[in-house]
Short mmCIF file of C-alpha atoms in Angstrom, two decimals:
data_model
loop_
_atom_site.label_atom_id
_atom_site.label_comp_id
_atom_site.label_asym_id
_atom_site.label_seq_id
_atom_site.Cartn_x
_atom_site.Cartn_y
_atom_site.Cartn_z
CA UNK A 1 1.04 -23.43 -3.51
CA UNK A 2 -0.71 -24.84 -7.30
CA UNK A 3 -0.57 -21.65 -9.99
CA UNK A 4 -2.88 -21.16 -12.87
CA UNK A 5 -0.54 -21.99 -14.91
CA UNK A 6 1.40 -24.65 -13.75
CA UNK A 7 0.08 -27.97 -14.93
CA UNK A 8 2.46 -27.31 -18.48
CA UNK A 9 5.73 -27.57 -15.77
CA UNK A 10 7.08 -30.35 -13.96
CA UNK A 11 8.26 -28.10 -10.90
CA UNK A 12 7.86 -26.42 -8.99
CA UNK A 13 8.98 -22.12 -9.07
CA UNK A 14 11.69 -21.90 -7.50
CA UNK A 15 11.01 -19.20 -4.95
CA UNK A 16 13.11 -16.27 -4.93
CA UNK A 17 11.58 -16.40 -8.85
CA UNK A 18 8.43 -17.25 -7.52
CA UNK A 19 8.92 -13.36 -5.40
CA UNK A 20 10.32 -11.77 -8.17
CA UNK A 21 7.03 -12.97 -9.65
CA UNK A 22 4.85 -12.54 -7.22
CA UNK A 23 2.44 -8.59 -7.92
CA UNK A 24 -0.05 -9.62 -4.80
CA UNK A 25 1.92 -6.60 -2.68
CA UNK A 26 0.53 -4.16 -3.85
CA UNK A 27 -2.21 -5.53 -7.30
CA UNK A 28 -4.66 -6.39 -4.17
CA UNK A 29 -5.00 -2.98 -4.33
CA UNK A 30 -7.72 -3.11 -8.02
CA UNK A 31 -9.77 -6.11 -5.89
CA UNK A 32 -12.72 -4.18 -6.26
CA UNK A 33 -11.96 -3.85 -10.11
CA UNK A 34 -11.42 -7.59 -10.52
CA UNK A 35 -14.03 -8.95 -8.66
CA UNK A 36 -16.82 -6.29 -10.27
CA UNK A 37 -14.58 -6.90 -13.43
CA UNK A 38 -15.44 -11.23 -13.25
CA UNK A 39 -18.85 -10.07 -12.29
CA UNK A 40 -19.57 -8.90 -15.65
CA UNK A 41 -17.74 -11.58 -16.82
CA UNK A 42 -19.61 -14.66 -15.23
CA UNK A 43 -23.93 -12.18 -16.31
CA UNK A 44 -22.67 -12.49 -19.70
CA UNK A 45 -21.19 -16.24 -19.58
CA UNK A 46 -24.74 -16.59 -18.47
CA UNK A 47 -26.49 -14.78 -20.91
CA UNK A 48 -24.33 -16.61 -24.15
CA UNK A 49 -25.39 -19.60 -21.96
CA UNK A 50 -21.41 -20.09 -21.05
CA UNK A 51 -22.59 -20.84 -17.69
CA UNK A 52 -26.03 -21.98 -16.82
CA UNK A 53 -28.24 -19.20 -15.37
CA UNK A 54 -28.19 -20.97 -12.55
CA UNK A 55 -24.12 -21.71 -12.41
CA UNK A 56 -23.86 -17.41 -13.38
CA UNK A 57 -26.72 -16.11 -10.17
CA UNK A 58 -24.80 -18.68 -7.70
CA UNK A 59 -21.56 -17.05 -8.64
CA UNK A 60 -22.47 -13.68 -9.25
CA UNK A 61 -23.77 -13.97 -6.11
CA UNK A 62 -20.97 -15.25 -4.12
CA UNK A 63 -18.04 -12.67 -6.48
CA UNK A 64 -20.81 -9.83 -4.65
CA UNK A 65 -20.07 -11.60 -0.63
CA UNK A 66 -15.82 -12.00 -1.66
CA UNK A 67 -16.57 -7.99 -2.00
CA UNK A 68 -18.40 -6.94 0.87
CA UNK A 69 -15.94 -9.83 3.01
CA UNK A 70 -12.83 -8.17 1.82
CA UNK A 71 -13.62 -4.62 1.93
CA UNK A 72 -15.04 -5.59 6.05
CA UNK A 73 -11.83 -7.18 6.93
CA UNK A 74 -13.50 -10.81 7.62
CA UNK A 75 -11.82 -11.80 4.62
CA UNK A 76 -7.47 -10.77 4.51
CA UNK A 77 -6.05 -10.88 1.20
CA UNK A 78 -3.02 -12.99 1.01
CA UNK A 79 0.30 -12.88 0.03
CA UNK A 80 0.00 -16.67 -0.88
CA UNK A 81 -1.15 -15.90 -4.00
CA UNK A 82 0.65 -14.99 -6.91
CA UNK A 83 -1.48 -11.97 -7.86
CA UNK A 84 -5.64 -10.22 -7.05
CA UNK A 85 -6.99 -13.00 -9.67
CA UNK A 86 -5.71 -16.17 -8.77
CA UNK A 87 -7.09 -14.59 -5.07
CA UNK A 88 -10.64 -14.54 -5.96
CA UNK A 89 -10.79 -17.34 -7.81
CA UNK A 90 -8.90 -19.59 -5.80
CA UNK A 91 -11.26 -18.42 -3.22
CA UNK A 92 -14.08 -18.97 -4.87
CA UNK A 93 -12.97 -22.20 -6.29
CA UNK A 94 -12.57 -23.65 -2.31
CA UNK A 95 -16.49 -21.50 -1.98
CA UNK A 96 -18.19 -23.47 -5.02
CA UNK A 97 -16.17 -25.74 -5.91
CA UNK A 98 -16.32 -26.93 -9.70
CA UNK A 99 -18.53 -24.30 -10.42
CA UNK A 100 -15.87 -21.92 -9.23
CA UNK A 101 -13.62 -23.56 -11.41
CA UNK A 102 -15.29 -22.34 -14.76
CA UNK A 103 -15.11 -18.12 -13.70
CA UNK A 104 -12.11 -18.26 -15.84
CA UNK A 105 -13.93 -19.33 -19.34
CA UNK A 106 -13.48 -17.08 -22.13
CA UNK A 107 -10.43 -15.03 -20.63
CA UNK A 108 -6.90 -14.37 -20.15
CA UNK A 109 -5.28 -12.46 -16.97
CA UNK A 110 -3.84 -10.54 -19.50
CA UNK A 111 -7.02 -8.36 -20.37
CA UNK A 112 -8.49 -9.44 -17.18
CA UNK A 113 -5.07 -7.39 -15.78
CA UNK A 114 -5.63 -4.54 -18.53
CA UNK A 115 -9.46 -4.24 -17.52
CA UNK A 116 -8.88 -3.76 -13.45
CA UNK A 117 -5.93 -1.03 -14.49
CA UNK A 118 -8.49 1.06 -16.96
CA UNK A 119 -11.05 0.59 -14.35
CA UNK A 120 -8.78 1.72 -11.69
CA UNK A 121 -7.32 4.32 -13.30
CA UNK A 122 -10.98 6.47 -14.89
CA UNK A 123 -11.69 5.69 -11.27
CA UNK A 124 -8.83 7.44 -9.52
CA UNK A 125 -9.44 10.32 -12.49
CA UNK A 126 -12.89 10.66 -11.67
CA UNK A 127 -11.26 11.13 -7.98
CA UNK A 128 -8.53 13.48 -8.56
CA UNK A 129 -11.11 15.22 -11.10
CA UNK A 130 -13.52 15.91 -7.68
CA UNK A 131 -9.81 16.69 -5.76
CA UNK A 132 -9.61 19.56 -8.90
CA UNK A 133 -12.36 20.95 -8.24
CA UNK A 134 -12.37 21.84 -4.92
CA UNK A 135 -9.43 23.51 -5.17
CA UNK A 136 -10.56 25.93 -7.03
CA UNK A 137 -14.25 26.93 -5.70
CA UNK A 138 -11.19 27.86 -2.61
CA UNK A 139 -9.07 29.93 -5.04
CA UNK A 140 -12.90 30.82 -6.22
CA UNK A 141 -13.64 32.04 -3.27
CA UNK A 142 -10.88 33.52 -2.28
CA UNK A 143 -10.78 35.57 -5.55
CA UNK A 144 -14.10 37.57 -5.01
CA UNK A 145 -12.76 38.71 -1.42
CA UNK A 146 -10.04 39.82 -3.29
CA UNK A 147 -11.49 41.67 -6.61
CA UNK A 148 -9.46 45.02 -4.90
CA UNK A 149 -6.67 43.17 -2.76
CA UNK A 150 -4.22 45.33 -5.00
CA UNK A 151 0.00 43.90 -5.67
CA UNK A 152 2.60 43.71 -6.97
CA UNK A 153 2.95 41.72 -10.42
CA UNK A 154 5.83 39.97 -11.51
CA UNK A 155 8.10 39.26 -13.77
CA UNK A 156 11.71 37.41 -13.26
CA UNK A 157 10.89 37.55 -9.97
CA UNK A 158 10.71 41.57 -10.48
CA UNK A 159 7.99 43.64 -9.04
CA UNK A 160 5.89 44.94 -12.24
CA UNK A 161 3.07 46.14 -12.82
CA UNK A 162 -0.08 46.82 -9.81
CA UNK A 163 -2.37 43.41 -10.56
CA UNK A 164 -5.31 42.67 -8.41
CA UNK A 165 -4.68 39.47 -6.16
CA UNK A 166 -7.70 38.07 -7.13
CA UNK A 167 -6.15 38.42 -10.64
CA UNK A 168 -3.49 36.59 -9.05
CA UNK A 169 -5.53 33.78 -8.12
CA UNK A 170 -7.10 33.61 -11.91
CA UNK A 171 -4.45 32.80 -13.28
CA UNK A 172 -4.38 29.48 -10.77
CA UNK A 173 -7.95 28.69 -11.36
CA UNK A 174 -7.34 28.20 -15.20
CA UNK A 175 -4.22 26.30 -14.99
CA UNK A 176 -6.35 24.11 -13.01
CA UNK A 177 -9.07 24.30 -15.22
CA UNK A 178 -6.85 22.88 -17.73
CA UNK A 179 -6.10 20.13 -14.89
CA UNK A 180 -9.73 18.73 -14.87
CA UNK A 181 -10.25 19.20 -18.53
CA UNK A 182 -7.41 16.56 -19.41
CA UNK A 183 -8.98 14.31 -16.83
CA UNK A 184 -12.31 14.20 -19.11
CA UNK A 185 -10.07 14.31 -22.28
CA UNK A 186 -8.31 10.90 -21.09
CA UNK A 187 -11.35 9.08 -19.89
CA UNK A 188 -13.23 9.50 -23.93
CA UNK A 189 -10.27 8.34 -25.04
CA UNK A 190 -9.79 5.48 -22.23
CA UNK A 191 -13.05 4.78 -21.97
CA UNK A 192 -13.73 1.20 -24.10
CA UNK A 193 -13.67 -2.05 -22.69
CA UNK A 194 -10.99 -4.53 -23.32
CA UNK A 195 -11.96 -7.49 -21.12
CA UNK A 196 -12.40 -10.47 -24.14
CA UNK A 197 -9.33 -9.79 -25.94
CA UNK A 198 -8.02 -12.18 -23.65
CA UNK A 199 -4.39 -12.76 -23.89
CA UNK A 200 -4.30 -11.39 -27.84
CA UNK A 201 -5.92 -13.29 -30.07
CA UNK A 202 -9.67 -12.99 -28.51
CA UNK A 203 -11.34 -16.46 -28.04
CA UNK A 204 -13.36 -19.47 -29.48
CA UNK A 205 -16.59 -18.38 -26.98
CA UNK A 206 -18.70 -16.50 -28.00
CA UNK A 207 -19.07 -13.57 -26.08
CA UNK A 208 -20.80 -10.75 -25.72
CA UNK A 209 -18.00 -8.34 -25.32
CA UNK A 210 -20.40 -5.25 -26.28
CA UNK A 211 -22.97 -6.83 -23.32
CA UNK A 212 -19.61 -7.36 -20.67
CA UNK A 213 -18.46 -2.99 -21.99
CA UNK A 214 -22.16 -1.72 -20.49
CA UNK A 215 -22.30 -3.55 -17.56
CA UNK A 216 -19.19 -2.12 -16.86
CA UNK A 217 -19.41 1.62 -17.62
CA UNK A 218 -17.02 1.63 -20.96
CA UNK A 219 -18.53 2.70 -23.91
CA UNK A 220 -17.74 -0.25 -25.88
CA UNK A 221 -15.85 -2.92 -26.45
CA UNK A 222 -11.59 -2.66 -27.97
CA UNK A 223 -11.83 -2.57 -31.37
CA UNK A 224 -7.95 -4.46 -31.72
CA UNK A 225 -7.51 -8.21 -29.54
CA UNK A 226 -3.29 -7.40 -29.00
CA UNK A 227 -3.79 -4.02 -28.53
CA UNK A 228 -6.96 -4.06 -25.95
CA UNK A 229 -3.94 -6.18 -23.67
CA UNK A 230 -1.13 -4.25 -23.84
CA UNK A 231 -2.43 -0.72 -24.21
CA UNK A 232 -1.01 1.36 -21.33
CA UNK A 233 -1.31 4.84 -22.96
CA UNK A 234 -4.33 5.78 -20.51
CA UNK A 235 -1.42 5.08 -17.63
CA UNK A 236 0.29 7.07 -19.09
CA UNK A 237 -1.35 10.18 -20.70
CA UNK A 238 -2.71 10.01 -17.06
CA UNK A 239 0.78 9.77 -14.93
CA UNK A 240 1.20 12.81 -17.35
CA UNK A 241 -2.08 14.31 -16.75
CA UNK A 242 -0.57 13.80 -12.47
CA UNK A 243 2.99 15.49 -13.42
CA UNK A 244 1.13 18.61 -15.12
CA UNK A 245 -0.78 19.18 -11.83
CA UNK A 246 2.45 18.59 -9.96
CA UNK A 247 4.27 20.89 -11.69
CA UNK A 248 1.51 23.83 -11.06
CA UNK A 249 0.97 23.31 -7.66
CA UNK A 250 4.50 23.59 -6.65
CA UNK A 251 5.22 26.75 -8.90
CA UNK A 252 1.15 27.85 -5.93
CA UNK A 253 3.34 26.34 -3.55
CA UNK A 254 6.55 27.80 -4.15
CA UNK A 255 4.79 31.57 -4.54
CA UNK A 256 3.66 30.70 -0.73
CA UNK A 257 7.05 29.61 0.69
CA UNK A 258 8.46 33.12 -0.98
CA UNK A 259 5.63 35.45 0.30
CA UNK A 260 5.57 33.72 3.31
CA UNK A 261 8.77 34.65 3.95
CA UNK A 262 10.26 37.12 6.41
CA UNK A 263 11.13 38.78 3.70
CA UNK A 264 7.49 40.07 1.37
CA UNK A 265 5.80 39.19 4.69
CA UNK A 266 2.81 39.00 1.95
CA UNK A 267 0.22 35.98 3.39
CA UNK A 268 0.57 33.93 7.24
CA UNK A 269 -0.10 30.23 6.54
CA UNK A 270 -1.86 28.97 9.57
CA UNK A 271 -0.62 26.62 12.25
CA UNK A 272 -2.15 23.75 11.29
CA UNK A 273 0.16 24.32 7.81
CA UNK A 274 3.27 24.77 9.69
CA UNK A 275 6.38 23.59 12.05
CA UNK A 276 9.17 25.18 14.84
CA UNK A 277 12.84 23.95 14.07
CA UNK A 278 14.03 21.57 16.83
CA UNK A 279 16.15 24.70 17.31
CA UNK A 280 15.34 27.51 16.18
CA UNK A 281 11.93 28.80 17.70
CA UNK A 282 11.22 31.96 16.65
CA UNK A 283 10.74 29.75 13.45
CA UNK A 284 7.28 28.47 11.45
CA UNK A 285 8.28 26.28 8.37
CA UNK A 286 6.10 26.70 5.53
CA UNK A 287 7.05 22.70 5.55
CA UNK A 288 2.93 21.45 3.53
CA UNK A 289 4.30 23.48 0.39
CA UNK A 290 7.42 22.72 0.08
CA UNK A 291 6.74 18.43 0.76
CA UNK A 292 4.10 18.97 -2.35
CA UNK A 293 7.12 21.79 -4.11
CA UNK A 294 9.27 18.13 -3.23
CA UNK A 295 6.94 16.09 -4.27
CA UNK A 296 6.60 16.50 -7.80
CA UNK A 297 9.70 14.59 -8.78
CA UNK A 298 9.17 12.03 -7.00
CA UNK A 299 5.65 12.39 -8.99
CA UNK A 300 7.72 13.25 -12.51
CA UNK A 301 9.75 10.33 -11.70
CA UNK A 302 7.08 7.40 -12.37
CA UNK A 303 5.57 9.44 -15.96
CA UNK A 304 8.93 8.43 -16.70
CA UNK A 305 10.01 4.86 -15.49
CA UNK A 306 7.08 4.28 -17.57
CA UNK A 307 7.71 5.80 -20.48
CA UNK A 308 11.63 3.62 -20.51
CA UNK A 309 9.37 0.67 -19.83
CA UNK A 310 7.41 0.70 -22.82
CA UNK A 311 9.51 2.00 -25.38
CA UNK A 312 11.11 -1.25 -26.48
CA UNK A 313 7.46 -4.54 -25.37
CA UNK A 314 6.63 -5.66 -28.53
CA UNK A 315 3.43 -6.98 -28.94
CA UNK A 316 1.03 -8.24 -27.36
CA UNK A 317 1.51 -8.58 -23.14
CA UNK A 318 4.97 -8.61 -21.98
CA UNK A 319 5.73 -9.73 -18.93
CA UNK A 320 7.20 -5.88 -17.82
CA UNK A 321 3.39 -3.92 -17.86
CA UNK A 322 3.46 -5.46 -14.33
CA UNK A 323 5.53 -2.21 -13.21
CA UNK A 324 2.80 -0.02 -15.13
CA UNK A 325 1.38 -0.02 -11.17
CA UNK A 326 3.43 -0.43 -7.87
CA UNK A 327 4.41 3.34 -9.72
CA UNK A 328 1.15 4.38 -11.35
CA UNK A 329 -0.19 3.24 -7.08
CA UNK A 330 2.22 5.66 -5.41
CA UNK A 331 2.01 8.72 -7.87
CA UNK A 332 -1.57 8.77 -7.73
CA UNK A 333 -1.64 8.42 -4.11
CA UNK A 334 0.69 11.48 -3.78
CA UNK A 335 -0.80 13.92 -6.19
CA UNK A 336 -4.47 13.05 -4.73
CA UNK A 337 -2.70 13.71 -0.87
CA UNK A 338 -1.02 17.03 -1.93
CA UNK A 339 -4.02 18.41 -3.86
CA UNK A 340 -5.80 17.34 -0.76
CA UNK A 341 -3.75 19.27 1.79
CA UNK A 342 -2.44 22.72 -0.33
CA UNK A 343 -6.62 22.79 -1.04
CA UNK A 344 -6.51 22.53 3.06
CA UNK A 345 -3.16 24.85 4.34
CA UNK A 346 -4.48 27.66 0.90
CA UNK A 347 -8.69 27.87 2.51
CA UNK A 348 -6.92 28.80 6.22
CA UNK A 349 -3.99 31.46 4.81
CA UNK A 350 -4.17 34.98 5.90
CA UNK A 351 -3.07 37.34 3.11
CA UNK A 352 -2.16 40.86 3.84
CA UNK A 353 -3.65 42.94 2.14
CA UNK A 354 -1.88 46.19 2.98
CA UNK A 355 1.21 44.47 3.00
CA UNK A 356 0.69 43.85 -0.43
CA UNK A 357 0.09 46.70 -1.47
CA UNK A 358 2.64 49.10 -0.23
CA UNK A 359 5.05 46.57 -1.82
CA UNK A 360 3.59 47.29 -5.44
CA UNK A 361 3.96 50.85 -4.63
CA UNK A 362 7.74 50.90 -3.21
CA UNK A 363 8.33 48.67 -6.20
CA UNK A 364 7.44 51.13 -8.56
CA UNK A 365 5.10 48.71 -10.13
CA UNK A 366 2.75 52.29 -11.18
CA UNK A 367 5.84 52.79 -12.86
CA UNK A 368 4.53 52.05 -16.99
CA UNK A 369 0.98 53.90 -16.22
CA UNK A 370 3.32 57.30 -15.27
CA UNK A 371 5.49 56.57 -19.13
CA UNK A 372 2.47 56.17 -20.18
CA UNK A 373 1.50 59.13 -19.03
CA UNK A 374 4.04 61.06 -21.21
CA UNK A 375 3.13 59.79 -23.83
CA UNK A 376 -1.04 60.67 -23.27
CA UNK A 377 0.91 64.30 -23.45
CA UNK A 378 3.30 64.22 -26.23
CA UNK A 379 6.28 62.48 -24.86
CA UNK A 380 7.72 60.15 -27.17
CA UNK A 381 8.06 55.75 -26.21
CA UNK A 382 11.70 56.58 -25.78
CA UNK A 383 11.77 59.97 -24.00
CA UNK A 384 8.62 58.98 -21.13
CA UNK A 385 10.99 55.43 -21.28
CA UNK A 386 13.93 57.72 -20.21
CA UNK A 387 12.92 60.12 -17.42
CA UNK A 388 10.49 57.86 -15.35
CA UNK A 389 14.22 55.71 -15.61
CA UNK A 390 14.97 58.67 -14.03
CA UNK A 391 12.25 59.10 -11.18
CA UNK A 392 12.66 55.85 -10.74
CA UNK A 393 16.36 56.80 -9.67
CA UNK A 394 15.13 59.50 -8.37
CA UNK A 395 12.78 57.72 -5.67
CA UNK A 396 15.40 55.07 -4.90
CA UNK A 397 17.49 57.43 -3.80
CA UNK A 398 14.98 58.92 -1.37
CA UNK A 399 13.35 56.22 -0.35
CA UNK A 400 10.46 57.36 -1.56
CA UNK A 401 7.25 56.11 -4.59
CA UNK A 402 6.08 58.40 -7.41
CA UNK A 403 2.98 58.91 -5.86
CA UNK A 404 5.07 60.76 -2.70
CA UNK A 405 7.61 62.99 -5.25
CA UNK A 406 6.15 66.47 -4.70
CA UNK A 407 4.63 68.79 -8.19
CA UNK A 408 8.23 70.53 -8.16
CA UNK A 409 10.25 67.38 -7.60
CA UNK A 410 8.52 66.00 -11.21
CA UNK A 411 9.12 68.98 -12.21
CA UNK A 412 12.82 69.28 -12.11
CA UNK A 413 12.78 66.43 -14.38
CA UNK A 414 10.49 66.92 -17.13
CA UNK A 415 7.80 70.11 -17.51
CA UNK A 416 4.48 67.73 -18.47
CA UNK A 417 3.63 66.57 -15.49
CA UNK A 418 0.94 68.18 -14.48
CA UNK A 419 -1.71 67.72 -11.34
CA UNK A 420 -3.22 64.68 -12.37
CA UNK A 421 0.12 62.73 -12.38
CA UNK A 422 -1.47 61.61 -9.53
CA UNK A 423 -4.76 60.19 -10.31
CA UNK A 424 -2.54 58.34 -12.92
CA UNK A 425 -0.33 57.03 -10.72
CA UNK A 426 -3.01 55.66 -8.16
CA UNK A 427 -3.00 52.17 -7.93
CA UNK A 428 -6.48 51.53 -7.90
CA UNK A 429 -6.44 53.39 -11.26
CA UNK A 430 -3.58 51.49 -12.50
CA UNK A 431 -5.49 48.88 -11.98
CA UNK A 432 -9.87 49.79 -12.35
CA UNK A 433 -8.48 50.84 -15.91
CA UNK A 434 -7.02 47.97 -17.58
CA UNK A 435 -10.71 46.27 -18.59
CA UNK A 436 -9.08 43.86 -21.50
CA UNK A 437 -10.55 40.50 -20.39
CA UNK A 438 -8.25 39.22 -19.17
CA UNK A 439 -6.78 41.69 -16.97
CA UNK A 440 -6.86 42.78 -14.03
CA UNK A 441 -9.46 45.78 -13.19
CA UNK A 442 -12.26 45.30 -10.79
CA UNK A 443 -15.06 45.06 -13.16
CA UNK A 444 -12.73 42.75 -15.56
CA UNK A 445 -12.29 40.71 -12.25
CA UNK A 446 -15.81 40.28 -11.12
CA UNK A 447 -17.03 39.89 -15.16
CA UNK A 448 -14.91 36.35 -15.10
CA UNK A 449 -15.79 35.68 -11.61
CA UNK A 450 -19.08 34.99 -13.52
CA UNK A 451 -17.58 32.72 -16.02
CA UNK A 452 -15.95 30.87 -12.96
CA UNK A 453 -19.09 30.29 -11.05
CA UNK A 454 -21.15 29.42 -13.91
CA UNK A 455 -18.34 26.53 -14.73
CA UNK A 456 -18.34 25.04 -11.26
CA UNK A 457 -21.56 24.93 -11.26
CA UNK A 458 -21.79 23.30 -14.70
CA UNK A 459 -19.23 21.18 -14.48
CA UNK A 460 -19.06 17.49 -13.84
CA UNK A 461 -17.32 14.15 -14.73
CA UNK A 462 -18.58 11.77 -17.70
CA UNK A 463 -20.68 9.10 -16.91
CA UNK A 464 -19.22 9.51 -13.05
CA UNK A 465 -22.34 7.33 -11.55
CA UNK A 466 -20.95 4.55 -13.14
CA UNK A 467 -18.97 4.25 -9.67
CA UNK A 468 -22.12 3.00 -8.06
CA UNK A 469 -23.82 0.96 -9.83
CA UNK A 470 -21.36 -2.16 -11.26
CA UNK A 471 -22.10 -4.42 -8.41
CA UNK A 472 -25.46 -3.52 -8.14
CA UNK A 473 -27.02 -4.05 -11.82
CA UNK A 474 -28.32 -7.35 -12.12
CA UNK A 475 -29.30 -7.47 -15.41
#
């Protein structure tokens, strides 16, 4: 079929070349953004007198109709077209004739696709932010219920000091809260409109780029037409943010996998988020957590791929940039799917509180507090460290915890110990005397939980109402 650019050529493109060059198989995902951008462009052309008001109204109405038909399924996007832009324009011309041929006045596919990808990325960043907020709400629910659930804290995957499950979950709250901030940050930098940049040098038509930008919910137009058509930083930033989200999900998944093991038994994953073995009937596998952990590499791959594609591209637009779509779409779908599934798994997990507490006690997580007890009774810290080390060896040999030792056994190591040592090494005391901001004491955690509740109640993705306004706005 004839191409939008076919006038310069004397023969048809080789079919293999055409297939290799075409992007309709994946950029049809941008149909809504392409049509919304066209509607805004047409309204601006009419306002500027480049189109008559009748032409602008007729084209705008037909474009809205095309959008409605695509979304209802009554109009199928055909792969016979080179890209989504060609499809939309061809359908419009088929319905409006010569009037439809005026759609492309004052723009290029270069600024058109730059606009589509920017609008799509903006929309997906808002959706990602919503999924992150839902996950944070689940984490906060767990925190509220477990301010007194004692468990071991780890360094080097070795039991270190006693904390609470609320405190452990709070670390992930902080991670995913930072991820939301990254969504906001990239939005602030990307929310400028490239439409009107033309192929690279703008246009001689009297376009009102600020008006178009306003119709589409942008802060304003991009200020350099060459950068406007060739900038993909916002996609790289989004993929980087998604990679960080996947890293956080992968770390969390790793811990759940460990906690779910027979050796730990800290948690039980709901049957709805587990699978069995085809040969071993006793197995209940944490497949969702393992898949989330595995899919982190897939999202990393999209980021590295696009960074590699962009590193050698001279200004302005080059066809290499068509590679910004497939892997980006896959990374977005992967990360969003992982967020939703992980949240469902986390919300239904059962925590074995007694098992966690027992693990903290038998792991000598109160050893530092025992050493501090000796220091507070006049023993130099280095000597106290050695004394508690001897006690730990003794306990390991006997298969007991420090607080299970008799006072006589303690005196055999050091005469400094008194009856109050048992209170000093109590798991509850060890946790609740740590009252500094960010520490695991119940009082400290309740203050943090209040702050988190306020944050979730007040936080909102910027300008998140543009998604509903775009097509319906007839300014």
